[in-house]
XYZ file of C-alpha atoms in Angstrom:
622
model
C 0.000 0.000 0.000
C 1.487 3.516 -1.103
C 1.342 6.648 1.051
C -2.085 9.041 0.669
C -1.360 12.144 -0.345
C 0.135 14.701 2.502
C -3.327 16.559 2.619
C -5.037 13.112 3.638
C -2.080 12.112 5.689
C -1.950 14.559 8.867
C 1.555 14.682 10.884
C 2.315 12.393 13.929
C 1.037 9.003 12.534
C 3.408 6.413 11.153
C 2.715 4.298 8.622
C 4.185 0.419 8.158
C 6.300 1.093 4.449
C 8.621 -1.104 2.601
C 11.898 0.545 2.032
C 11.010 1.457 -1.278
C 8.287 2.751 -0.135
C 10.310 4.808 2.268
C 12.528 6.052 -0.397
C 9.701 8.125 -1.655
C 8.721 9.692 1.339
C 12.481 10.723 1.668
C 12.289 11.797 -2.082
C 8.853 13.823 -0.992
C 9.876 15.374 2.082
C 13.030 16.452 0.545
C 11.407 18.524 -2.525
C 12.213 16.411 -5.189
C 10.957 18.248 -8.344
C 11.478 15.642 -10.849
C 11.718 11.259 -10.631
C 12.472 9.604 -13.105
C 12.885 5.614 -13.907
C 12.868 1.975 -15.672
C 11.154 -0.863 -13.801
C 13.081 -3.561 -11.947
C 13.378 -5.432 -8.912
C 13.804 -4.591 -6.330
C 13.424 -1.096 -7.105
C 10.200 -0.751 -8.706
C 8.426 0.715 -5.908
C 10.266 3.522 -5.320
C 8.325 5.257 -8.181
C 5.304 4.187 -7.858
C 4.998 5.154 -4.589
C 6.378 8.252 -4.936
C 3.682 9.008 -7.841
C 0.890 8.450 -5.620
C 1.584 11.524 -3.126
C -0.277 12.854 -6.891
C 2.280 16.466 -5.973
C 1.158 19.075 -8.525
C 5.284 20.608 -8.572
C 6.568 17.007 -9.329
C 7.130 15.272 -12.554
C 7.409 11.036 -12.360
C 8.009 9.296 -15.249
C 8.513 5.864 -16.706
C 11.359 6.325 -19.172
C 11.888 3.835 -21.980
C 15.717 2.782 -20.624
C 17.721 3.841 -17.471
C 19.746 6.003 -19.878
C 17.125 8.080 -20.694
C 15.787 8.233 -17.260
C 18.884 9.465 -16.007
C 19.833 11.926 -18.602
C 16.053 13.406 -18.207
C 16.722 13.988 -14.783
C 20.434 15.421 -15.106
C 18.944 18.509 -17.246
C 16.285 18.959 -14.309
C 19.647 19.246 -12.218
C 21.118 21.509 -14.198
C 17.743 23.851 -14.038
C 18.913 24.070 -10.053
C 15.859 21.481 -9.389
C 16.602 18.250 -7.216
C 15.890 15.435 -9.495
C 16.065 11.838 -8.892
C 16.198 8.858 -10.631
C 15.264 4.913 -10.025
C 16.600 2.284 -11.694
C 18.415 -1.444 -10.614
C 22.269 -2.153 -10.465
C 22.003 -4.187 -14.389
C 19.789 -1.093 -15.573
C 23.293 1.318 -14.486
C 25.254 -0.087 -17.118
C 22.410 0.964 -19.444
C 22.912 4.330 -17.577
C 26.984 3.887 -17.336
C 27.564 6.138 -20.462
C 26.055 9.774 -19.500
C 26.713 8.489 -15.341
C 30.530 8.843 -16.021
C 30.313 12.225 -17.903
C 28.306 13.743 -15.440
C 31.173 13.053 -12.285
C 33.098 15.403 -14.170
C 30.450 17.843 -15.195
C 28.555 18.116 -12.376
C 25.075 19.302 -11.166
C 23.225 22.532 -9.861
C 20.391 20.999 -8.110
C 20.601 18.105 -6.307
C 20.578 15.048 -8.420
C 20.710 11.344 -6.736
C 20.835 8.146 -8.818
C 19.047 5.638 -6.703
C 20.068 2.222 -7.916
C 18.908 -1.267 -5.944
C 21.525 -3.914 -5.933
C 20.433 -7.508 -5.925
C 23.160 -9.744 -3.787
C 22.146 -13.225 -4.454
C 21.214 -12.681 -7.058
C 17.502 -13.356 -6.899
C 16.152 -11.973 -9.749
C 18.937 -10.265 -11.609
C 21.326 -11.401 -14.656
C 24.399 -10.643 -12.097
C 24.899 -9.650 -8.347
C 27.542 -6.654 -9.400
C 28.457 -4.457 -6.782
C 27.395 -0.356 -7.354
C 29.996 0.909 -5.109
C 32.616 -0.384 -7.694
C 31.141 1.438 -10.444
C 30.732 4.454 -8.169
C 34.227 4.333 -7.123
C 35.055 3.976 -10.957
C 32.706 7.136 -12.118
C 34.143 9.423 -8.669
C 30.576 9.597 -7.260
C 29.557 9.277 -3.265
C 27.650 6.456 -2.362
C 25.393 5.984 0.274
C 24.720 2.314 1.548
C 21.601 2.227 4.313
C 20.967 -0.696 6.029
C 17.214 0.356 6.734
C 14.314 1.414 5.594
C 14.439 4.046 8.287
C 18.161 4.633 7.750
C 16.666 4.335 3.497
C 14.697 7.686 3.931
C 17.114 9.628 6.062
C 19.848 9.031 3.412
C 17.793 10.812 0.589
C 18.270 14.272 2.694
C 21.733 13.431 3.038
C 22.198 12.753 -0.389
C 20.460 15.997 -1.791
C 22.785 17.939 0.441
C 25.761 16.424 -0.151
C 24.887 16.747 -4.023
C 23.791 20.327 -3.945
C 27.693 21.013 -1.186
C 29.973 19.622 -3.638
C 28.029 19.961 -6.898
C 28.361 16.490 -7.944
C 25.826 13.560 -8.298
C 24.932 11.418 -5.238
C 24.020 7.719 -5.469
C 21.806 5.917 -2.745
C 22.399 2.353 -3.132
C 19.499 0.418 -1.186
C 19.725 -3.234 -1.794
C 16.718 -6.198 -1.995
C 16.540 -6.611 1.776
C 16.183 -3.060 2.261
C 13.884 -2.579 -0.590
C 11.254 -4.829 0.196
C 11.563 -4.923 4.178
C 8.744 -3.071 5.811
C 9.255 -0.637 9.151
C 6.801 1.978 10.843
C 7.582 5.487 8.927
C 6.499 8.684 10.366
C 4.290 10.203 7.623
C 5.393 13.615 6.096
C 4.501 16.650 7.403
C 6.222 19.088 5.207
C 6.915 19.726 1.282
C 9.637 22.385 1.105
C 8.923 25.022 -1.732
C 11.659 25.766 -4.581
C 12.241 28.220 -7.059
C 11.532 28.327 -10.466
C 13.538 26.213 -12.839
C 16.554 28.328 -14.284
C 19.148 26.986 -16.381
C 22.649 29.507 -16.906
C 24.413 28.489 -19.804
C 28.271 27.852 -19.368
C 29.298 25.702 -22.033
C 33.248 25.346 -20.705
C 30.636 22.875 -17.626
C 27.907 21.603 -19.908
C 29.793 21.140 -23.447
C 33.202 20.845 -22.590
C 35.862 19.891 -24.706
C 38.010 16.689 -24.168
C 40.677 19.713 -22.821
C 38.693 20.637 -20.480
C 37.554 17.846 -19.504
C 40.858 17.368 -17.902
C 40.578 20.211 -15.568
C 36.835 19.281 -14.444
C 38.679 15.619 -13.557
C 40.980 17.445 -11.382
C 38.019 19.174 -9.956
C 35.975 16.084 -9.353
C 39.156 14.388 -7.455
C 39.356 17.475 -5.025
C 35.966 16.796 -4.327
C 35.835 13.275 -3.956
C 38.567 13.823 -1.465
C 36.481 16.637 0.579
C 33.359 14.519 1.002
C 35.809 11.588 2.366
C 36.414 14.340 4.773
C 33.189 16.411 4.695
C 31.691 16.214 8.612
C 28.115 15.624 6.444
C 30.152 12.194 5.907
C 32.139 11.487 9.067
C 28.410 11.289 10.625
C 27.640 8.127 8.683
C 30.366 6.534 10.462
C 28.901 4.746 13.903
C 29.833 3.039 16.860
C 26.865 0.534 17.022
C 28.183 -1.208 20.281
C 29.189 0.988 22.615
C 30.690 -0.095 25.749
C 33.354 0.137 28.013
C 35.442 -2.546 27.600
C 38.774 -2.604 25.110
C 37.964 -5.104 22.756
C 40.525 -6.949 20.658
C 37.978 -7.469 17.803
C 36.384 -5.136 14.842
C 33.988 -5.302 12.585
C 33.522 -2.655 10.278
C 30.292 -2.675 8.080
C 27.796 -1.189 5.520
C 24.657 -1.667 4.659
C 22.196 -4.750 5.935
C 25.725 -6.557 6.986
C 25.849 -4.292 10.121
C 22.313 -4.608 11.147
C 23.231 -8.282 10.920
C 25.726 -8.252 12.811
C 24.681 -5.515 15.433
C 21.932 -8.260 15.885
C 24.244 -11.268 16.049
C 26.686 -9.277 18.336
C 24.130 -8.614 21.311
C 22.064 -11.987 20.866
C 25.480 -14.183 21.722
C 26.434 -11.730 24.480
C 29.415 -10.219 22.693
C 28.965 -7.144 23.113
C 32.514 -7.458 25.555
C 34.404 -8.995 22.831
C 33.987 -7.065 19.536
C 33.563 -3.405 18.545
C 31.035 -2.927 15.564
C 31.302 0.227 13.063
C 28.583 0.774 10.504
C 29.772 2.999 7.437
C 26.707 5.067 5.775
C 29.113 6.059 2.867
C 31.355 3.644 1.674
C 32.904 5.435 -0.743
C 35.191 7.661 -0.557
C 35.837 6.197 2.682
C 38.197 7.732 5.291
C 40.542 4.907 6.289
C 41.695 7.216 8.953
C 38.664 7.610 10.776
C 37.808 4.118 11.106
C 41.510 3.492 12.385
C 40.906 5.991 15.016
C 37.470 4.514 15.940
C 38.916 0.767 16.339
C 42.097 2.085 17.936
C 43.786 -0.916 19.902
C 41.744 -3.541 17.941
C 44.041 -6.695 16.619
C 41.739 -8.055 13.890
C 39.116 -6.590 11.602
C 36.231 -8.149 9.912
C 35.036 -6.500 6.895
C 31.491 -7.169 6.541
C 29.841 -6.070 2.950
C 27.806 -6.634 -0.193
C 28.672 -7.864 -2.826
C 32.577 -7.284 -3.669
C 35.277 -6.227 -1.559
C 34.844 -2.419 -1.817
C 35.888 -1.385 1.454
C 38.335 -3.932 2.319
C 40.439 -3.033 -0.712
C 40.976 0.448 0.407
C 40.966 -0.614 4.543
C 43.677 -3.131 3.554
C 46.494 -0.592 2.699
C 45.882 0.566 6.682
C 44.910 -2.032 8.609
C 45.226 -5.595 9.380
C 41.548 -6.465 7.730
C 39.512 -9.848 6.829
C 36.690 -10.631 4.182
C 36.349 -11.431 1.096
C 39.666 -10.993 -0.597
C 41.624 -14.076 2.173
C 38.342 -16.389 1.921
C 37.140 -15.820 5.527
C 33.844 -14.313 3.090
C 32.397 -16.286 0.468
C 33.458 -14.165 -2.813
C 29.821 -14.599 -4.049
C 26.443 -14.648 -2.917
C 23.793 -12.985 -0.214
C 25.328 -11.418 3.029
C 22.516 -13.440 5.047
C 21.802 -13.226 8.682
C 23.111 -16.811 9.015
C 25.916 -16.216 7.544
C 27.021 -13.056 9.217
C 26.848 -15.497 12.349
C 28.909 -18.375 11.569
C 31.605 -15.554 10.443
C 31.920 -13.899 13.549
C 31.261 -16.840 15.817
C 34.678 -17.650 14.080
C 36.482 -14.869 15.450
C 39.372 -16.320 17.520
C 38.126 -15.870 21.153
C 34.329 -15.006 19.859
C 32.586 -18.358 20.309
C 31.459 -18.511 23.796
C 30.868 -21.972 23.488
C 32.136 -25.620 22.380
C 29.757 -26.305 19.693
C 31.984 -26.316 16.424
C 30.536 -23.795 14.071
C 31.064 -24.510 10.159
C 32.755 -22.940 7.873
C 31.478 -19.712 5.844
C 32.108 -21.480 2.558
C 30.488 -24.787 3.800
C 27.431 -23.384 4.476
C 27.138 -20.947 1.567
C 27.366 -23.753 -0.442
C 25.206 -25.907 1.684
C 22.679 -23.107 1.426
C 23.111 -22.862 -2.289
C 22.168 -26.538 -2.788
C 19.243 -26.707 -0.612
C 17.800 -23.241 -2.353
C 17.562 -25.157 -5.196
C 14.011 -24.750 -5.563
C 11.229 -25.423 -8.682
C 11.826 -22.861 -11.400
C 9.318 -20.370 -11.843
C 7.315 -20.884 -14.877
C 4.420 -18.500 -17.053
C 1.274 -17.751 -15.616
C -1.932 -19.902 -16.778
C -3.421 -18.690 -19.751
C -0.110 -16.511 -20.254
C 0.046 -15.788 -24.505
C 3.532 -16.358 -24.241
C 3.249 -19.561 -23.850
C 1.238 -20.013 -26.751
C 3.489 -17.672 -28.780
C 6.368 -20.057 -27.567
C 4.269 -23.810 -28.538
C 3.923 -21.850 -31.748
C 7.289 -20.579 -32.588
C 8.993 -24.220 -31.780
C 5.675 -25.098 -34.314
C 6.437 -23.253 -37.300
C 10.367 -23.206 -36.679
C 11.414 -26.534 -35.204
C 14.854 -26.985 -34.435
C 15.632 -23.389 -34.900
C 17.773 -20.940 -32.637
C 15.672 -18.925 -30.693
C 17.356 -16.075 -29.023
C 15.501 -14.570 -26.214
C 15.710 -11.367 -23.584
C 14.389 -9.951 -20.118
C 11.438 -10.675 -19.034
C 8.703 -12.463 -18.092
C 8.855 -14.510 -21.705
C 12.628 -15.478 -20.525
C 10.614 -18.024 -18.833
C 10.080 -19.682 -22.131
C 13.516 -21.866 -21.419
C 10.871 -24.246 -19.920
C 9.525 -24.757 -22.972
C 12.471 -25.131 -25.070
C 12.376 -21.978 -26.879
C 15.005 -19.804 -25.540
C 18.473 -20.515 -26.092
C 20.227 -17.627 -25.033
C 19.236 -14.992 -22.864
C 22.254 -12.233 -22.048
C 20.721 -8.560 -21.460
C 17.865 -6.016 -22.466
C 18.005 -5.841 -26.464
C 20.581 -8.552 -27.047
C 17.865 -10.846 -28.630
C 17.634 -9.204 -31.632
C 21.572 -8.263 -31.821
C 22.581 -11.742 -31.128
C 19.755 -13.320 -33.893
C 22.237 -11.202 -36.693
C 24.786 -12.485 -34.569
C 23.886 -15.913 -35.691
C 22.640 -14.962 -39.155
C 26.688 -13.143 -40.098
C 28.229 -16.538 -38.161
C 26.041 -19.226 -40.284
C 25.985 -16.905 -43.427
C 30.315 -17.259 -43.900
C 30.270 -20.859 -43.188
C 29.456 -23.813 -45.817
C 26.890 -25.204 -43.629
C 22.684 -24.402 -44.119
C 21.290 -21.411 -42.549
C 19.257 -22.599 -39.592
C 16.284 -20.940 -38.636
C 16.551 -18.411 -36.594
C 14.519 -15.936 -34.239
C 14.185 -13.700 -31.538
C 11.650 -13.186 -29.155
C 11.508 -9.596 -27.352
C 8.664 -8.527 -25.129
C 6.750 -4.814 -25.823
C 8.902 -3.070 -23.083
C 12.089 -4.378 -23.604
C 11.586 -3.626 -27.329
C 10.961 -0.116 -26.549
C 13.761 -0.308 -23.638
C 17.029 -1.477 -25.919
C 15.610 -3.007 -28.806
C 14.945 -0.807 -31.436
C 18.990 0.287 -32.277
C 19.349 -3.370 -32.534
C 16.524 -3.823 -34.827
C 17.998 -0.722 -37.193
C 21.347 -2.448 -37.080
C 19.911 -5.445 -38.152
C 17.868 -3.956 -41.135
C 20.662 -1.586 -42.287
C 22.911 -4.336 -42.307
C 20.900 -6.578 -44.140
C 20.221 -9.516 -41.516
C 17.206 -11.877 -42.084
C 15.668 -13.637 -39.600
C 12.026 -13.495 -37.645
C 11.688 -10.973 -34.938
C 8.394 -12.357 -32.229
C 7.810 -8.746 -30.150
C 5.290 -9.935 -27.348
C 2.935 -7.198 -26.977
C 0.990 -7.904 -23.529
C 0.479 -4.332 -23.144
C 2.222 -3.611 -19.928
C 5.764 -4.674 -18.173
C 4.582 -7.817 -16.303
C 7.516 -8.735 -15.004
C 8.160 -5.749 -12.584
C 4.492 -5.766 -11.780
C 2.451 -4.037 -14.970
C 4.064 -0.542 -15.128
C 2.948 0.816 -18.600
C 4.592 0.943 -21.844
C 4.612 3.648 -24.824
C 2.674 1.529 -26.441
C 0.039 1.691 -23.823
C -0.102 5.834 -23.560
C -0.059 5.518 -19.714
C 1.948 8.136 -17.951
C 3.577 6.676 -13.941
C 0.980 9.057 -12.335
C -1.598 7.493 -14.206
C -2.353 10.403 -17.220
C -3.089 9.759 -20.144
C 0.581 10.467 -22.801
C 0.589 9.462 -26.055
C 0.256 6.596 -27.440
C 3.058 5.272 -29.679
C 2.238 1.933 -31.505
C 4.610 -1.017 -32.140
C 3.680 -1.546 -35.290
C 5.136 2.159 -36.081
C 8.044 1.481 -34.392
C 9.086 -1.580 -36.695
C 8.140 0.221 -39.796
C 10.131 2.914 -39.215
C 13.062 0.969 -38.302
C 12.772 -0.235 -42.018
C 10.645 -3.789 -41.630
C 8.407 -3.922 -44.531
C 7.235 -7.501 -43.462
C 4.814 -7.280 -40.607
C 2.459 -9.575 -39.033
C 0.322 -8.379 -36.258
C -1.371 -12.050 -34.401
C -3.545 -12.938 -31.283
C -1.289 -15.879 -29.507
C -4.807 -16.902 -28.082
C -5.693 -17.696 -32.123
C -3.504 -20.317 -32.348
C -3.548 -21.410 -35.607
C -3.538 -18.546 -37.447
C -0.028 -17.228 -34.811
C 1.319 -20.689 -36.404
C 0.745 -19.435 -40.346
C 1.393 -15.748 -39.263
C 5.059 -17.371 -38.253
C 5.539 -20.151 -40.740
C 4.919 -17.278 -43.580
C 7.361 -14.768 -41.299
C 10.082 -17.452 -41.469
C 9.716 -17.871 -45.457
C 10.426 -14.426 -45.986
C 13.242 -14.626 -43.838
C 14.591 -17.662 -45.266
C 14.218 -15.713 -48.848
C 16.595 -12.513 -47.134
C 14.288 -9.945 -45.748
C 13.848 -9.139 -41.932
C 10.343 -10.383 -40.789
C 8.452 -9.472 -38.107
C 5.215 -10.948 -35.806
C 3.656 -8.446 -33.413
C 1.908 -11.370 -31.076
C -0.493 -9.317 -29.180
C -2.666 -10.036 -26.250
C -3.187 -8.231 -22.825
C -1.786 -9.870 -19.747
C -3.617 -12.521 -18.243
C -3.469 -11.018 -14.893
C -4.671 -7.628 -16.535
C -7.767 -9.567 -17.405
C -10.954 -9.938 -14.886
C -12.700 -12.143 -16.994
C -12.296 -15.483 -18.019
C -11.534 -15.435 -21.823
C -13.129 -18.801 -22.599
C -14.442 -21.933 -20.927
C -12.990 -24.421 -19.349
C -11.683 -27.231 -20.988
C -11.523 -30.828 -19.243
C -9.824 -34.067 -19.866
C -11.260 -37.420 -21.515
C -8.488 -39.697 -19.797
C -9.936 -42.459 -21.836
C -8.527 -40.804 -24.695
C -5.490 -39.508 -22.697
C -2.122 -41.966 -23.954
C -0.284 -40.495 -21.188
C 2.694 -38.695 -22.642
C 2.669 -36.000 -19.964
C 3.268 -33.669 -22.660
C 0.799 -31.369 -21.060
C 2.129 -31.101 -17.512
C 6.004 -31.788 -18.262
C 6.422 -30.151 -21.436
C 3.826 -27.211 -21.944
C 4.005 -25.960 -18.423
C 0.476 -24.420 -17.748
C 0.308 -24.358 -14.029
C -3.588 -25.257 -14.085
C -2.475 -28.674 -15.873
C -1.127 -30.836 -13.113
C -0.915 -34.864 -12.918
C -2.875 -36.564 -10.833
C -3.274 -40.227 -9.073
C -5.455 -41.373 -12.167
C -3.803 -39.168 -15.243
C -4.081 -35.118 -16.064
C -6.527 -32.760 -14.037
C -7.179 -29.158 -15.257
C -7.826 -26.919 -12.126
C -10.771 -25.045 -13.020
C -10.401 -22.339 -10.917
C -6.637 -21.652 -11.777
C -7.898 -21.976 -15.834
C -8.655 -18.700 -17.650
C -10.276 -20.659 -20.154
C -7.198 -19.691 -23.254
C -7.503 -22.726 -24.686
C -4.122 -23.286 -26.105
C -3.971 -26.388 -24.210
C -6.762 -27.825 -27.011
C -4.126 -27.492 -29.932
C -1.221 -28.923 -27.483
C -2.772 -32.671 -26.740
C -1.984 -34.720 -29.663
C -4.402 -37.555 -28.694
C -7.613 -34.705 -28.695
C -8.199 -35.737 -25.104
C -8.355 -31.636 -23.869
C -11.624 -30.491 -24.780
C -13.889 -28.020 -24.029
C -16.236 -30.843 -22.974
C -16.475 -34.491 -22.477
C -18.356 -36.754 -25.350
C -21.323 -38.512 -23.951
């Protein structure tokens, strides 16, 4: 549930929020003039909650890419607004290209690049670790470790930003993101001037010569904040006490609310000294060696890389990631944080033998090992999927991100590597077969509506202009499912919920130079097989073909689309190709053969064209 409004939300009440959640209300209390973002866990929220507060002075949008968003949002900055904008850690290297240029040129108003990091990963190509990427760029990054500390952060960010002039970047991660704590709702909006821009091209358009001077400029400034008071307060004693402990942890993010946890549950709060670090880069080495003065042996505790320990091990005798006593991949989790410092020489107050760190991350890893997640009932990608492997069997399907990557389970999708690459790595194939002796195999790509719109267009005017030939499926469900149905160009939907524009697909593809179109229902299944199997002989004669396979989301749907079709087990051989193969979740396999779940069934009916016996039918013969 997102906040009301701050004229139905009177002062003094908290609220139970999700760190995303809380992110907004930061984002809101702190004036933000202008949000901008790309869906994807775990950051999705952020946006969406912050549109609801419905603020007539602030602008939200849903950009088409992370680059976009975050150049959108930089010329806000440079109007002397504070702008934000919301993306995942994968969606910065979309952003990577204007994020570097802008450490060196700067901001007016504060800007701060909020960017969720998955550790795990859990639903993420990679588990890559922001704080490198900031330390790589020359940007301050905040790591909270709350939801609480989540909100708080934003301020900090905005006036650290708006001090030094430089872009801030608040790095919440999933266990931050989607934990929930008690928020005090807002009770104030600061006002802000009018937008202003003052041109200075030597800042804004400046030469690779200058560039060189505003590098100089950003490493003075990089080593101010280190320094900056605003800074040092991020930097805290979590157990205080009076003892002179020979042991030090020094943490960021969730890893030091684990451990402050882990610390006073055992009763060690004699034995070790715990410092959280709010902003992990630039650190100040310095500082932390005067806060653990007289300590023998530090733990670094951090996710995901060694970002801190790198820099802390050219001062002090430190331990983590980079000697082993860390796992080098995978989730920081609570359990883990415990077997670590129970392993502390002299921390263990008892006999029991505690494993290994490694042992039980991979322990943990094996018994994770859960049932894949598969497409909703009634989902048209599945049918777009049967069909595909239909009209093209034994052909190369390249697919991307998104919901329809789940159609691996169905055997059609053979590669899956980033946003766009489906259509990129198709001509990939079609250049690599093309200067061999061997036949040209049939190849396609499958892209959802978002994704298209996201990173797949340059890929599809590549292809075209260089004269690549092979089908191009763009699943058109009207909405990105997978981050929980934020809207698409081709929907018109604004994030606030306005009505923008609407800009259709089938514009898109014709203007990237595809004269062969198709636009299909899935749900019409044999007419998506011809639509295909005609796609795939003009691409087999040299032209770029394209389906459009268009049908709304099934969980955008409140009606049933069709009736329920049943089973006639006497006619049922057994082959299991409906529950092992096809995948609908409403199909399962009973003690006496196949069972359709009626109340899981939307009624699609692709399941009618999937049974090669005829036993699925929309009812039973007398």
């Amino acid at each position: 549930m997102y906040p009301d409004s701050p004229a139905e939300t009177p002062g003094g009440g908290a609220r139970l929020l999700l760190g995303n959640e809380a992110i907004a209300q930061g984002l809101f209390e702190a004036g933000c003039r202008m949000a901008t973002a790309y869906p994807g866990t775990p950051s999705t929220e952020s946006l969406e909650a912050l549109a609801a507060y419905g603020a007539a002075d602030l602008h939200v949008e849903w950009s088409v890419n992370e680059k976009v968003a975050l150049e959108t949002a930089i010329a806000g900055s440079y109007s002397g607004l504070r702008t934000a904008t919301i993306m995942k850690q994968v969606g910065l290297n979309v952003a990577l290209d204007p994020l570097m240029s802008l450490a060196y040129t700067g901001v007016v108003g504060g800007l701060l690049i909020v960017v969720a990091d998955d550790p795990g990963p859990h639903s993420s190509q990679t588990e890559q670790d922001t704080r490198a990427l900031a330390m790589a760029a020359g940007i301050p990054v905040l790591d909270p470790a709350t939801p609480e500390e989540s909100r708080e952060m934003v301020d900090l960010g905005f006036r650290l930003s708006e001090k030094y002039g430089i872009p801030v970047i608040l790095r919440p991660v999933l266990r931050v993101c989607h934990s929930r704590t008690a928020i005090q709702t807002p009770v104030s909006r600061p006002e802000s001037g009018p937008a202003e821009f003052c041109k200075d091209p030597d800042r804004w358009a400046a030469t690779p010569k200058h560039r060189y001077t505003l590098h100089g400029e950003l490493n003075k400034k990089i080593r101010a904040i280190a320094s900056d008071p605003l800074s040092l307060g991020t930097y805290k004693n979590l157990i205080v006490d009076g003892a002179r402990p020979s042991f030090g942890i020094v943490a960021s993010g969730v890893p030091a609310a684990y451990a402050a946890d882990v610390i006073r549950r055992r009763g060690l709060d004699d034995r070790l000294k715990l410092i959280s670090v709010g902003l992990p880069f630039p650190l100040n080495p310095e500082k932390i060696s005067s806060m653990l003065r007289g300590v023998e042996t530090i733990l670094v505790l951090e996710e995901t890389g060694p970002v801190m320990e790198t820099v802390l091990a050219g001062y002090l005798n430190v331990s983590g990631r980079l000697d082993g006593a860390i796992p080098s991949e995978g989730e920081m989790t609570p359990d883990l944080v415990d077997i670590v410092i129970r392993k502390l020489p002299g921390a263990s107050r008892t006999s029991i033998e505690v494993a290994g760190a490694q042992d039980y991350f991979h322990r943990a890893e094996k018994e994770d090992a859960g049932s894949p997640p598969i497409l909703c009932a009634g989902c048209s990608h599945r049918s777009s999927f049967w069909a595909l492997k239909q009209a093209m069997p034994g052909g190369i399907y390249t697919g991307d991100i998104g919901c329809y990557t789940l159609g691996i389970a169905l055997g059609a999708v053979d590669t899956v590597l980033c946003m766009g690459a489906s259509i990129s790595q198709a001509a990939g194939f079609f250049w690599a077969y093309g200067q061999s002796d061997g036949p040209m195999p049939a190849i396609a790509a499958v892209i959802g509506d978002s994704t298209f719109c996201h990173a797949g267009i340059p890929a599809l005017v590549n292809a075209v202009q260089q004269g690549a030939a092979f089908v191009l499926l763009v699943l058109d469900n009207g909405t990105t499912a997978m981050t929980g149905g934020q809207p698409t160009p081709g929907t018109g939907m604004l994030a606030g919920g306005g009505n923008g524009k609407h800009v259709p697909l089938e514009g898109i593809v014709t203007g990237c130079g595809v004269s062969e179109l198709w636009i299909t229902d899935p749900l019409d299944y044999k007419v998506m097989v011809d639509d295909i199997r005609a796609a795939a002989d003009v691409a087999a004669g040299g032209e770029m073909a394209v389906v459009i396979c268009r049908s709304p989301c099934v969980l955008m749907i409140d009606d049933r689309q069709g009736a329920v079709p049943v089973i006639d087990l006497d006619a049922c051989n057994g082959c299991r190709i409906c529950t092992d193969r096809f995948g609908c979740p409403a199909i399962v396999w009973g003690s006496c053969g196949p069972v359709i779940i009626a109340d899981q069934c939307p009624g699609c009916g692709i399941c009618l064209h999937v049974c090669a016996p005829g036993a699925i039918r929309l009812e039973v013969d007398a």
